[in-house]
CSV table of C-alpha atoms and ligand atoms in Angstrom, one decimal:
chain,number,residue,atom,x,y,z
I,1,UNK,CA,91.0,105.2,149.3
I,2,UNK,CA,92.8,103.7,146.3
I,3,UNK,CA,91.7,100.3,145.1
I,4,UNK,CA,93.0,97.8,142.5
I,5,UNK,CA,90.4,97.3,139.7
I,6,UNK,CA,91.4,93.6,139.3
I,7,UNK,CA,92.0,92.1,142.8
I,8,UNK,CA,90.4,94.7,145.0
I,9,UNK,CA,93.6,95.4,147.1
I,10,UNK,CA,93.3,98.7,149.0
I,11,UNK,CA,95.9,101.4,149.5
I,12,UNK,CA,96.0,104.7,151.3
I,13,UNK,CA,95.3,107.9,149.4
I,14,UNK,CA,98.7,109.3,150.2
I,15,UNK,CA,100.8,106.3,149.0
I,16,UNK,CA,102.7,107.2,145.8
I,17,UNK,CA,101.7,104.1,143.9
I,18,UNK,CA,100.8,103.6,140.2
I,19,UNK,CA,100.0,99.9,139.9
I,20,UNK,CA,98.8,97.2,142.3
I,21,UNK,CA,101.6,95.8,144.4
I,22,UNK,CA,99.8,92.4,144.7
I,23,UNK,CA,98.8,91.8,141.0
I,24,UNK,CA,100.2,94.6,138.9
I,25,UNK,CA,96.9,95.8,137.7
I,26,UNK,CA,95.7,99.5,137.4
I,27,UNK,CA,94.3,101.4,140.4
I,28,UNK,CA,91.3,103.7,140.9
I,29,UNK,CA,90.1,106.1,143.6
I,30,UNK,CA,87.0,105.0,145.4
I,31,UNK,CA,84.8,108.0,146.3
I,32,UNK,CA,81.3,108.2,147.7
I,33,UNK,CA,79.2,111.2,146.6
I,34,UNK,CA,77.2,112.4,149.6
I,35,UNK,CA,76.1,115.8,148.4
I,36,UNK,CA,73.0,117.0,146.6
I,37,UNK,CA,73.4,118.1,143.0
I,38,UNK,CA,71.9,121.5,143.9
I,39,UNK,CA,75.1,122.5,145.5
I,40,UNK,CA,76.7,122.8,142.1
I,41,UNK,CA,74.2,125.5,141.0
I,42,UNK,CA,75.4,129.1,140.8
I,43,UNK,CA,79.0,128.2,141.1
I,44,UNK,CA,81.6,129.3,138.6
I,45,UNK,CA,81.4,126.9,135.7
I,46,UNK,CA,84.7,125.1,135.9
I,47,UNK,CA,85.9,121.7,137.0
I,48,UNK,CA,86.2,122.7,140.7
I,49,UNK,CA,82.5,123.4,141.0
I,50,UNK,CA,82.5,119.6,141.6
I,51,UNK,CA,85.2,119.8,144.3
I,52,UNK,CA,83.2,117.7,146.8
I,53,UNK,CA,83.5,114.8,144.3
I,54,UNK,CA,87.2,115.1,143.8
I,55,UNK,CA,89.4,113.5,146.5
I,56,UNK,CA,92.2,116.0,147.0
I,57,UNK,CA,92.9,118.8,149.5
I,58,UNK,CA,91.1,121.9,148.2
I,59,UNK,CA,93.6,124.3,149.9
I,60,UNK,CA,96.3,123.0,147.5
I,61,UNK,CA,94.4,123.5,144.2
I,62,UNK,CA,96.6,124.3,141.2
I,63,UNK,CA,94.2,125.6,138.5
I,64,UNK,CA,94.0,127.5,135.2
I,65,UNK,CA,90.2,127.5,135.3
I,66,UNK,CA,89.8,124.3,133.3
I,67,UNK,CA,86.5,122.5,132.5
I,68,UNK,CA,83.1,124.1,131.9
I,69,UNK,CA,83.7,123.6,128.2
I,70,UNK,CA,81.2,124.3,125.4
I,71,UNK,CA,78.4,121.8,124.8
I,72,UNK,CA,77.3,122.5,121.2
I,73,UNK,CA,74.1,121.2,119.7
I,74,UNK,CA,75.0,120.3,116.1
I,75,UNK,CA,71.7,120.1,114.2
I,76,UNK,CA,73.2,120.4,110.7
I,77,UNK,CA,75.4,117.4,111.1
I,78,UNK,CA,73.0,115.6,113.3
I,79,UNK,CA,70.1,115.9,110.8
I,80,UNK,CA,72.4,114.6,108.1
I,81,UNK,CA,73.1,111.5,110.1
I,82,UNK,CA,69.6,111.2,111.6
I,83,UNK,CA,70.7,111.6,115.3
I,84,UNK,CA,70.3,114.2,118.0
I,85,UNK,CA,73.9,115.4,118.2
I,86,UNK,CA,75.8,117.3,120.8
I,87,UNK,CA,79.5,118.0,120.7
I,88,UNK,CA,81.6,118.5,123.9
I,89,UNK,CA,84.4,120.8,122.9
I,90,UNK,CA,87.4,120.0,125.1
I,91,UNK,CA,89.8,122.0,122.9
I,92,UNK,CA,88.5,125.0,124.8
I,93,UNK,CA,90.4,124.0,127.9
I,94,UNK,CA,93.4,126.3,128.9
I,95,UNK,CA,96.1,124.4,126.9
I,96,UNK,CA,93.7,123.2,124.3
I,97,UNK,CA,92.8,119.6,125.3
I,98,UNK,CA,91.0,117.7,128.0
I,99,UNK,CA,94.3,116.7,129.5
I,100,UNK,CA,94.0,119.9,131.6
I,101,UNK,CA,91.2,118.3,133.6
I,102,UNK,CA,93.5,115.5,134.6
I,103,UNK,CA,96.4,117.8,135.2
I,104,UNK,CA,94.7,120.2,137.6
I,105,UNK,CA,93.8,117.3,139.9
I,106,UNK,CA,97.1,115.5,139.4
I,107,UNK,CA,99.2,118.6,140.1
I,108,UNK,CA,97.1,119.4,143.2
I,109,UNK,CA,97.9,115.9,144.4
I,110,UNK,CA,101.6,116.5,143.6
I,111,UNK,CA,101.4,119.6,145.9
I,112,UNK,CA,99.7,117.7,148.6
I,113,UNK,CA,102.4,115.0,148.4
I,114,UNK,CA,105.1,117.7,148.4
I,115,UNK,CA,107.0,116.4,145.4
I,116,UNK,CA,109.5,118.6,143.6
I,117,UNK,CA,109.7,117.0,140.1
I,118,UNK,CA,106.9,115.8,137.8
I,119,UNK,CA,107.1,113.9,134.6
I,120,UNK,CA,105.2,112.2,131.8
I,121,UNK,CA,105.7,110.5,128.5
I,122,UNK,CA,103.4,112.0,125.9
I,123,UNK,CA,102.1,111.9,122.3
I,124,UNK,CA,102.0,115.7,122.8
I,125,UNK,CA,99.0,117.0,124.7
I,126,UNK,CA,99.9,115.5,128.1
I,127,UNK,CA,103.3,117.2,127.9
I,128,UNK,CA,101.7,120.6,126.9
I,129,UNK,CA,99.4,120.4,129.8
I,130,UNK,CA,101.9,119.2,132.3
I,131,UNK,CA,104.4,121.8,131.3
I,132,UNK,CA,101.8,124.6,131.9
I,133,UNK,CA,100.5,123.2,135.3
I,134,UNK,CA,104.1,122.5,136.5
I,135,UNK,CA,105.0,126.2,135.7
I,136,UNK,CA,102.0,127.3,137.7
I,137,UNK,CA,102.9,125.1,140.6
I,138,UNK,CA,106.6,126.0,140.4
I,139,UNK,CA,107.8,122.4,140.0
I,140,UNK,CA,110.5,120.9,137.8
I,141,UNK,CA,109.0,119.2,134.8
I,142,UNK,CA,110.5,116.4,132.6
I,143,UNK,CA,108.7,115.1,129.5
I,144,UNK,CA,109.5,112.3,127.0
I,145,UNK,CA,108.2,112.6,123.5
I,146,UNK,CA,108.4,110.1,120.7
I,147,UNK,CA,110.8,111.7,118.2
I,148,UNK,CA,109.4,113.2,115.1
I,149,UNK,CA,105.8,112.3,115.9
I,150,UNK,CA,104.5,115.2,118.0
I,151,UNK,CA,102.3,117.8,116.4
I,152,UNK,CA,103.9,121.2,116.2
I,153,UNK,CA,101.6,123.1,118.5
I,154,UNK,CA,102.0,120.6,121.3
I,155,UNK,CA,105.8,120.7,121.1
I,156,UNK,CA,105.8,124.5,121.1
I,157,UNK,CA,103.7,124.5,124.3
I,158,UNK,CA,105.8,121.9,126.2
I,159,UNK,CA,109.0,123.8,125.3
I,160,UNK,CA,107.7,127.3,125.9
I,161,UNK,CA,106.3,126.6,129.3
I,162,UNK,CA,109.8,125.5,130.4
I,163,UNK,CA,109.6,121.7,130.5
I,164,UNK,CA,112.8,119.7,130.1
I,165,UNK,CA,111.9,118.0,126.8
I,166,UNK,CA,113.6,114.8,125.7
I,167,UNK,CA,113.0,113.4,122.3
I,168,UNK,CA,113.0,109.7,122.6
I,169,UNK,CA,114.1,107.4,119.8
I,170,UNK,CA,111.1,105.2,119.9
I,171,UNK,CA,107.3,105.3,120.0
I,172,UNK,CA,105.0,106.5,122.8
I,173,UNK,CA,104.7,103.1,124.4
I,174,UNK,CA,108.5,102.8,124.7
I,175,UNK,CA,108.8,106.4,126.0
I,176,UNK,CA,106.1,105.6,128.7
I,177,UNK,CA,107.9,102.5,129.8
I,178,UNK,CA,111.1,104.4,130.3
I,179,UNK,CA,109.4,107.2,132.1
I,180,UNK,CA,107.5,104.8,134.4
I,181,UNK,CA,110.8,103.1,135.4
I,182,UNK,CA,112.2,106.4,136.4
I,183,UNK,CA,109.1,107.2,138.4
I,184,UNK,CA,109.3,103.8,140.2
I,185,UNK,CA,112.9,104.7,141.1
I,186,UNK,CA,111.4,107.9,142.6
I,187,UNK,CA,113.2,110.3,140.3
I,188,UNK,CA,109.9,112.1,139.7
I,189,UNK,CA,106.1,111.9,140.3
I,190,UNK,CA,104.5,110.4,137.2
I,191,UNK,CA,101.5,112.3,135.8
I,192,UNK,CA,100.5,109.9,132.9
I,193,UNK,CA,97.0,108.6,133.1
I,194,UNK,CA,98.1,105.5,134.9
I,195,UNK,CA,98.1,107.9,137.9
I,196,UNK,CA,94.5,107.5,139.1
I,197,UNK,CA,94.3,111.1,140.2
I,198,UNK,CA,94.4,112.2,136.5
I,199,UNK,CA,91.2,110.2,135.9
I,200,UNK,CA,89.6,111.9,138.9
I,201,UNK,CA,89.9,115.2,136.9
I,202,UNK,CA,88.8,113.7,133.6
I,203,UNK,CA,85.7,112.1,135.0
I,204,UNK,CA,84.2,115.6,135.2
I,205,UNK,CA,83.6,115.4,131.4
I,206,UNK,CA,81.0,112.8,132.3
I,207,UNK,CA,79.6,115.0,135.1
I,208,UNK,CA,79.3,118.0,132.8
I,209,UNK,CA,77.7,116.1,129.9
I,210,UNK,CA,74.9,115.0,132.3
I,211,UNK,CA,74.6,118.5,133.7
I,212,UNK,CA,74.7,120.0,130.2
I,213,UNK,CA,71.7,117.8,129.3
I,214,UNK,CA,69.7,119.1,132.3
I,215,UNK,CA,70.4,115.9,134.3
I,216,UNK,CA,69.6,113.4,131.6
I,217,UNK,CA,72.0,110.9,130.1
I,218,UNK,CA,72.6,110.8,126.4
I,219,UNK,CA,72.0,107.4,124.8
I,220,UNK,CA,75.6,107.3,123.9
I,221,UNK,CA,79.0,109.0,124.4
I,222,UNK,CA,81.5,108.6,121.6
I,223,UNK,CA,85.2,109.5,121.9
I,224,UNK,CA,88.6,108.6,120.6
I,225,UNK,CA,90.6,106.0,122.5
I,226,UNK,CA,94.4,106.0,122.8
I,227,UNK,CA,95.9,105.1,126.1
I,228,UNK,CA,92.2,104.5,127.2
I,229,UNK,CA,92.2,106.7,130.3
I,230,UNK,CA,89.6,109.1,129.1
I,231,UNK,CA,86.9,106.6,128.3
I,232,UNK,CA,87.5,104.9,131.7
I,233,UNK,CA,87.3,108.3,133.4
I,234,UNK,CA,84.1,109.5,131.7
I,235,UNK,CA,82.4,106.2,132.6
I,236,UNK,CA,83.5,106.6,136.2
I,237,UNK,CA,82.0,110.1,136.2
I,238,UNK,CA,78.7,109.2,134.8
I,239,UNK,CA,78.5,106.1,137.0
I,240,UNK,CA,79.1,108.1,140.1
I,241,UNK,CA,76.4,110.6,139.3
I,242,UNK,CA,74.0,107.7,138.4
I,243,UNK,CA,74.8,105.9,141.7
I,244,UNK,CA,74.1,109.2,143.5
I,245,UNK,CA,70.7,109.3,141.9
I,246,UNK,CA,71.4,112.5,139.8
I,247,UNK,CA,70.3,110.8,136.6
I,248,UNK,CA,68.1,107.8,135.8
I,249,UNK,CA,70.1,106.3,132.9
I,250,UNK,CA,73.6,105.6,131.7
I,251,UNK,CA,75.1,106.1,128.3
I,252,UNK,CA,76.6,103.5,126.0
I,253,UNK,CA,80.3,104.1,126.0
I,254,UNK,CA,81.6,104.0,122.4
I,255,UNK,CA,85.4,104.1,121.8
I,256,UNK,CA,86.8,104.8,118.4
I,257,UNK,CA,90.4,103.9,117.4
I,258,UNK,CA,92.5,104.5,114.3
I,259,UNK,CA,92.9,101.4,112.0
I,260,UNK,CA,96.6,101.4,112.5
I,261,UNK,CA,96.4,101.6,116.4
I,262,UNK,CA,93.4,99.6,117.5
I,263,UNK,CA,94.2,97.1,120.3
I,264,UNK,CA,91.0,98.0,122.2
I,265,UNK,CA,88.7,97.5,119.2
I,266,UNK,CA,90.4,94.2,118.5
I,267,UNK,CA,89.9,93.0,122.0
I,268,UNK,CA,86.2,94.2,122.0
I,269,UNK,CA,85.5,92.4,118.8
I,270,UNK,CA,86.8,89.2,120.3
I,271,UNK,CA,85.1,89.8,123.7
I,272,UNK,CA,88.4,89.8,125.5
I,273,UNK,CA,89.1,91.7,128.8
I,274,UNK,CA,92.7,92.6,128.0
I,275,UNK,CA,94.3,93.9,124.8
I,276,UNK,CA,97.0,92.3,122.7
I,277,UNK,CA,99.4,95.2,122.1
I,278,UNK,CA,99.8,96.5,118.5
I,279,UNK,CA,103.6,96.5,117.8
I,280,UNK,CA,104.1,99.5,115.5
I,281,UNK,CA,101.1,101.8,115.8
I,282,UNK,CA,100.6,104.2,113.0
I,283,UNK,CA,98.0,106.9,112.3
I,284,UNK,CA,97.8,110.6,111.3
I,285,UNK,CA,96.0,111.1,114.6
I,286,UNK,CA,99.2,111.2,116.6
I,287,UNK,CA,97.3,111.7,120.0
I,288,UNK,CA,95.9,108.1,119.7
I,289,UNK,CA,99.0,106.5,118.1
I,290,UNK,CA,99.3,104.1,121.0
I,291,UNK,CA,99.8,100.3,120.8
I,292,UNK,CA,99.7,99.2,124.4
I,293,UNK,CA,97.1,101.2,126.3
I,294,UNK,CA,97.6,101.2,130.1
I,295,UNK,CA,94.0,101.5,131.0
I,296,UNK,CA,92.8,98.7,128.7
I,297,UNK,CA,91.1,96.8,131.6
I,298,UNK,CA,89.1,99.8,132.7
I,299,UNK,CA,88.2,100.8,129.2
I,300,UNK,CA,87.0,97.4,128.2
I,301,UNK,CA,85.0,97.2,131.4
I,302,UNK,CA,83.4,100.5,130.6
I,303,UNK,CA,82.4,99.4,127.2
I,304,UNK,CA,81.0,96.0,128.3
I,305,UNK,CA,79.3,97.3,131.4
I,306,UNK,CA,77.6,100.1,129.5
I,307,UNK,CA,76.5,97.9,126.6
I,308,UNK,CA,78.7,100.1,124.5
I,309,UNK,CA,80.8,99.5,121.4
I,310,UNK,CA,84.2,100.0,119.8
I,311,UNK,CA,85.1,100.5,116.1
I,312,UNK,CA,88.0,101.6,114.0
I,313,UNK,CA,88.2,104.4,111.4
I,314,UNK,CA,90.8,104.9,108.7
I,315,UNK,CA,93.0,108.0,108.5
I,316,UNK,CA,91.1,109.2,105.5
I,317,UNK,CA,87.8,108.9,107.4
I,318,UNK,CA,89.4,110.9,110.3
I,319,UNK,CA,90.6,113.7,108.0
I,320,UNK,CA,87.2,113.8,106.2
I,321,UNK,CA,85.4,114.1,109.5
I,322,UNK,CA,87.7,116.7,110.8
I,323,UNK,CA,87.0,118.9,107.8
I,324,UNK,CA,83.2,118.1,107.9
I,325,UNK,CA,82.9,119.2,111.5
I,326,UNK,CA,85.0,122.4,110.8
I,327,UNK,CA,82.9,123.4,107.8
I,328,UNK,CA,79.5,122.3,108.8
I,329,UNK,CA,79.5,123.4,112.5
I,330,UNK,CA,82.5,125.7,112.9
I,331,UNK,CA,84.2,123.4,115.4
I,332,UNK,CA,87.9,123.1,114.7
I,333,UNK,CA,89.5,119.9,116.2
I,334,UNK,CA,92.8,118.0,115.9
I,335,UNK,CA,92.7,114.7,113.9
I,336,UNK,CA,92.4,112.4,116.9
I,337,UNK,CA,89.3,114.2,118.1
I,338,UNK,CA,87.7,113.8,114.7
I,339,UNK,CA,87.8,110.1,115.2
I,340,UNK,CA,84.7,110.4,117.3
I,341,UNK,CA,82.8,112.1,114.4
I,342,UNK,CA,84.2,109.6,111.9
I,343,UNK,CA,83.1,106.7,114.2
I,344,UNK,CA,79.6,108.2,114.6
I,345,UNK,CA,79.2,108.3,110.8
I,346,UNK,CA,80.5,104.7,110.4
I,347,UNK,CA,78.3,103.3,113.1
I,348,UNK,CA,75.2,105.0,111.8
I,349,UNK,CA,76.0,103.5,108.3
I,350,UNK,CA,76.4,100.1,109.9
I,351,UNK,CA,73.2,100.4,111.8
I,352,UNK,CA,74.9,100.0,115.2
I,353,UNK,CA,73.6,103.4,116.1
I,354,UNK,CA,69.9,103.8,115.8
I,355,UNK,CA,68.2,106.8,114.1
I,356,UNK,CA,67.1,109.3,116.7
I,357,UNK,CA,69.6,108.4,119.4
I,358,UNK,CA,70.9,111.3,121.5
I,359,UNK,CA,74.6,111.3,121.1
I,360,UNK,CA,77.4,113.3,122.7
I,361,UNK,CA,80.7,113.2,120.8
I,362,UNK,CA,83.7,114.3,122.9
I,363,UNK,CA,86.1,116.2,120.7
I,364,UNK,CA,89.3,116.1,122.7
I,365,UNK,CA,91.8,118.7,121.3
I,366,UNK,CA,91.9,122.0,119.4
I,367,UNK,CA,92.5,122.3,115.6
I,368,UNK,CA,95.6,124.6,116.3
I,369,UNK,CA,97.4,121.7,118.0
I,370,UNK,CA,98.3,120.3,114.6
I,371,UNK,CA,98.6,123.1,112.1
I,372,UNK,CA,100.7,121.1,109.6
I,373,UNK,CA,98.0,118.5,109.1
I,374,UNK,CA,95.3,121.3,108.8
I,375,UNK,CA,97.3,123.2,106.2
I,376,UNK,CA,98.1,120.0,104.2
I,377,UNK,CA,94.3,119.3,104.0
I,378,UNK,CA,93.6,122.7,102.3
I,379,UNK,CA,94.3,124.3,98.9
I,380,UNK,CA,96.8,127.1,99.1
I,381,UNK,CA,95.6,130.7,99.2
I,382,UNK,CA,95.6,132.5,95.8
I,383,UNK,CA,98.4,135.0,95.6
I,384,UNK,CA,97.2,138.3,94.1
I,385,UNK,CA,98.0,142.0,94.1
I,386,UNK,CA,95.7,144.4,96.0
I,387,UNK,CA,94.2,145.5,92.7
I,388,UNK,CA,90.4,145.9,92.9
I,389,UNK,CA,89.7,144.9,89.2
I,390,UNK,CA,91.6,141.7,89.6
I,391,UNK,CA,90.0,140.9,92.9
I,392,UNK,CA,86.5,141.6,91.6
I,393,UNK,CA,87.1,139.2,88.7
I,394,UNK,CA,88.4,136.5,91.1
I,395,UNK,CA,85.3,136.9,93.4
I,396,UNK,CA,82.9,136.6,90.4
I,397,UNK,CA,84.3,133.1,89.5
G,401,PLP,C1,95.2,112.1,125.0
G,401,PLP,C2,94.3,112.3,123.8
G,401,PLP,C3,93.4,111.3,123.4
G,401,PLP,C4,93.4,109.9,123.9
G,401,PLP,O1,92.9,109.8,125.2
G,401,PLP,P1,93.3,108.6,126.1
G,401,PLP,O2,92.8,108.9,127.5
G,401,PLP,O3,94.7,108.3,126.0
G,401,PLP,O4,92.5,107.4,125.5
G,401,PLP,C5,92.6,111.7,122.3
G,401,PLP,N1,92.6,112.9,121.8
G,401,PLP,C6,93.4,113.8,122.2
G,401,PLP,C7,93.4,115.2,121.5
G,401,PLP,C8,94.3,113.6,123.2
G,401,PLP,O5,95.1,114.6,123.6
G,402,ZN,ZN1,95.6,94.0,142.4
């Protein structure tokens, strides 16, 4: 069953519907977990090990073996900050971001519904993922990207997997509005995160974190927030497993935004339940360069209900954290993902995060997604002949 998060109106699972017909609010799937957590043991470690908890037809699954991502204990960085730190590395998914979790479920639903064309607006990763899963499913794929603002690796993926890519003169929010209109006119099946099936896939990040910690909850989960679907999904996942009795505690959901694109943090600091859109969002972290997040209600509920927090970080703090994580722990992430680490650092400094807390930072996408930003952050390699004497001298410096 699909339910409106604001007015509680209910809709059938097989209705193609993105927002509530009665009040216009966002929708979610309502599922009851009536299995024991022991059934997950011994299964292949990917997202579909949780298939009983994902409300789609398992005979229609379109998968690239997503999920089951690394969960790295980061003692060097954790000790420096005085916390017990784990990093969930979502860049290890098939197309290099957590979007694959949403897409395997969303594409499975598309097959169930029998649609022929899928589409999305994207800051990059959603299009990369949709293009790959549409190829696997054999469906036509249309993507809208904000012109000039998509990281090179993501653009390469969307084009290479055969999506019909349109570069929209406008920002992400405008591209999404246009794409949504076309979906409502039934030109295509929309696979942005307003589609509640996307979040049914992404909630498994929450499932896995609890499982990775041997069925304990961390004190806090920190992640970057853009369109605000992922923080909503992870909260849904941990809440479902908590309600099923698999863990005794819940984490404080902590959403980090870039200073130039921070409608959720603004709303949180005022205690509001809805955001006021940011008109011209700007940040180096293009994956979270979003001014009007569609899942604002769900995300703010997650933060308030979990006694969580939201904070902003500057582009400089993001790029510093990206390099710190890469050089201290060997984990390479794209700028948006590093917002979680930058936010952790800032909230420890501010005393919002207590010393000794067990923290999971979700790093959402791979370093190679945005090679230009990575190269710009480094000094150029030294050009030198393959002459041993010269090289020896250089190494002794
Ligand atoms: C999509 C994305 C985000 C933002 O997630 P939302 O669900 O839109 O809040 C953050 N980081 C990366 C790498 C992403 O691709
Ligand atoms: Zn409603």
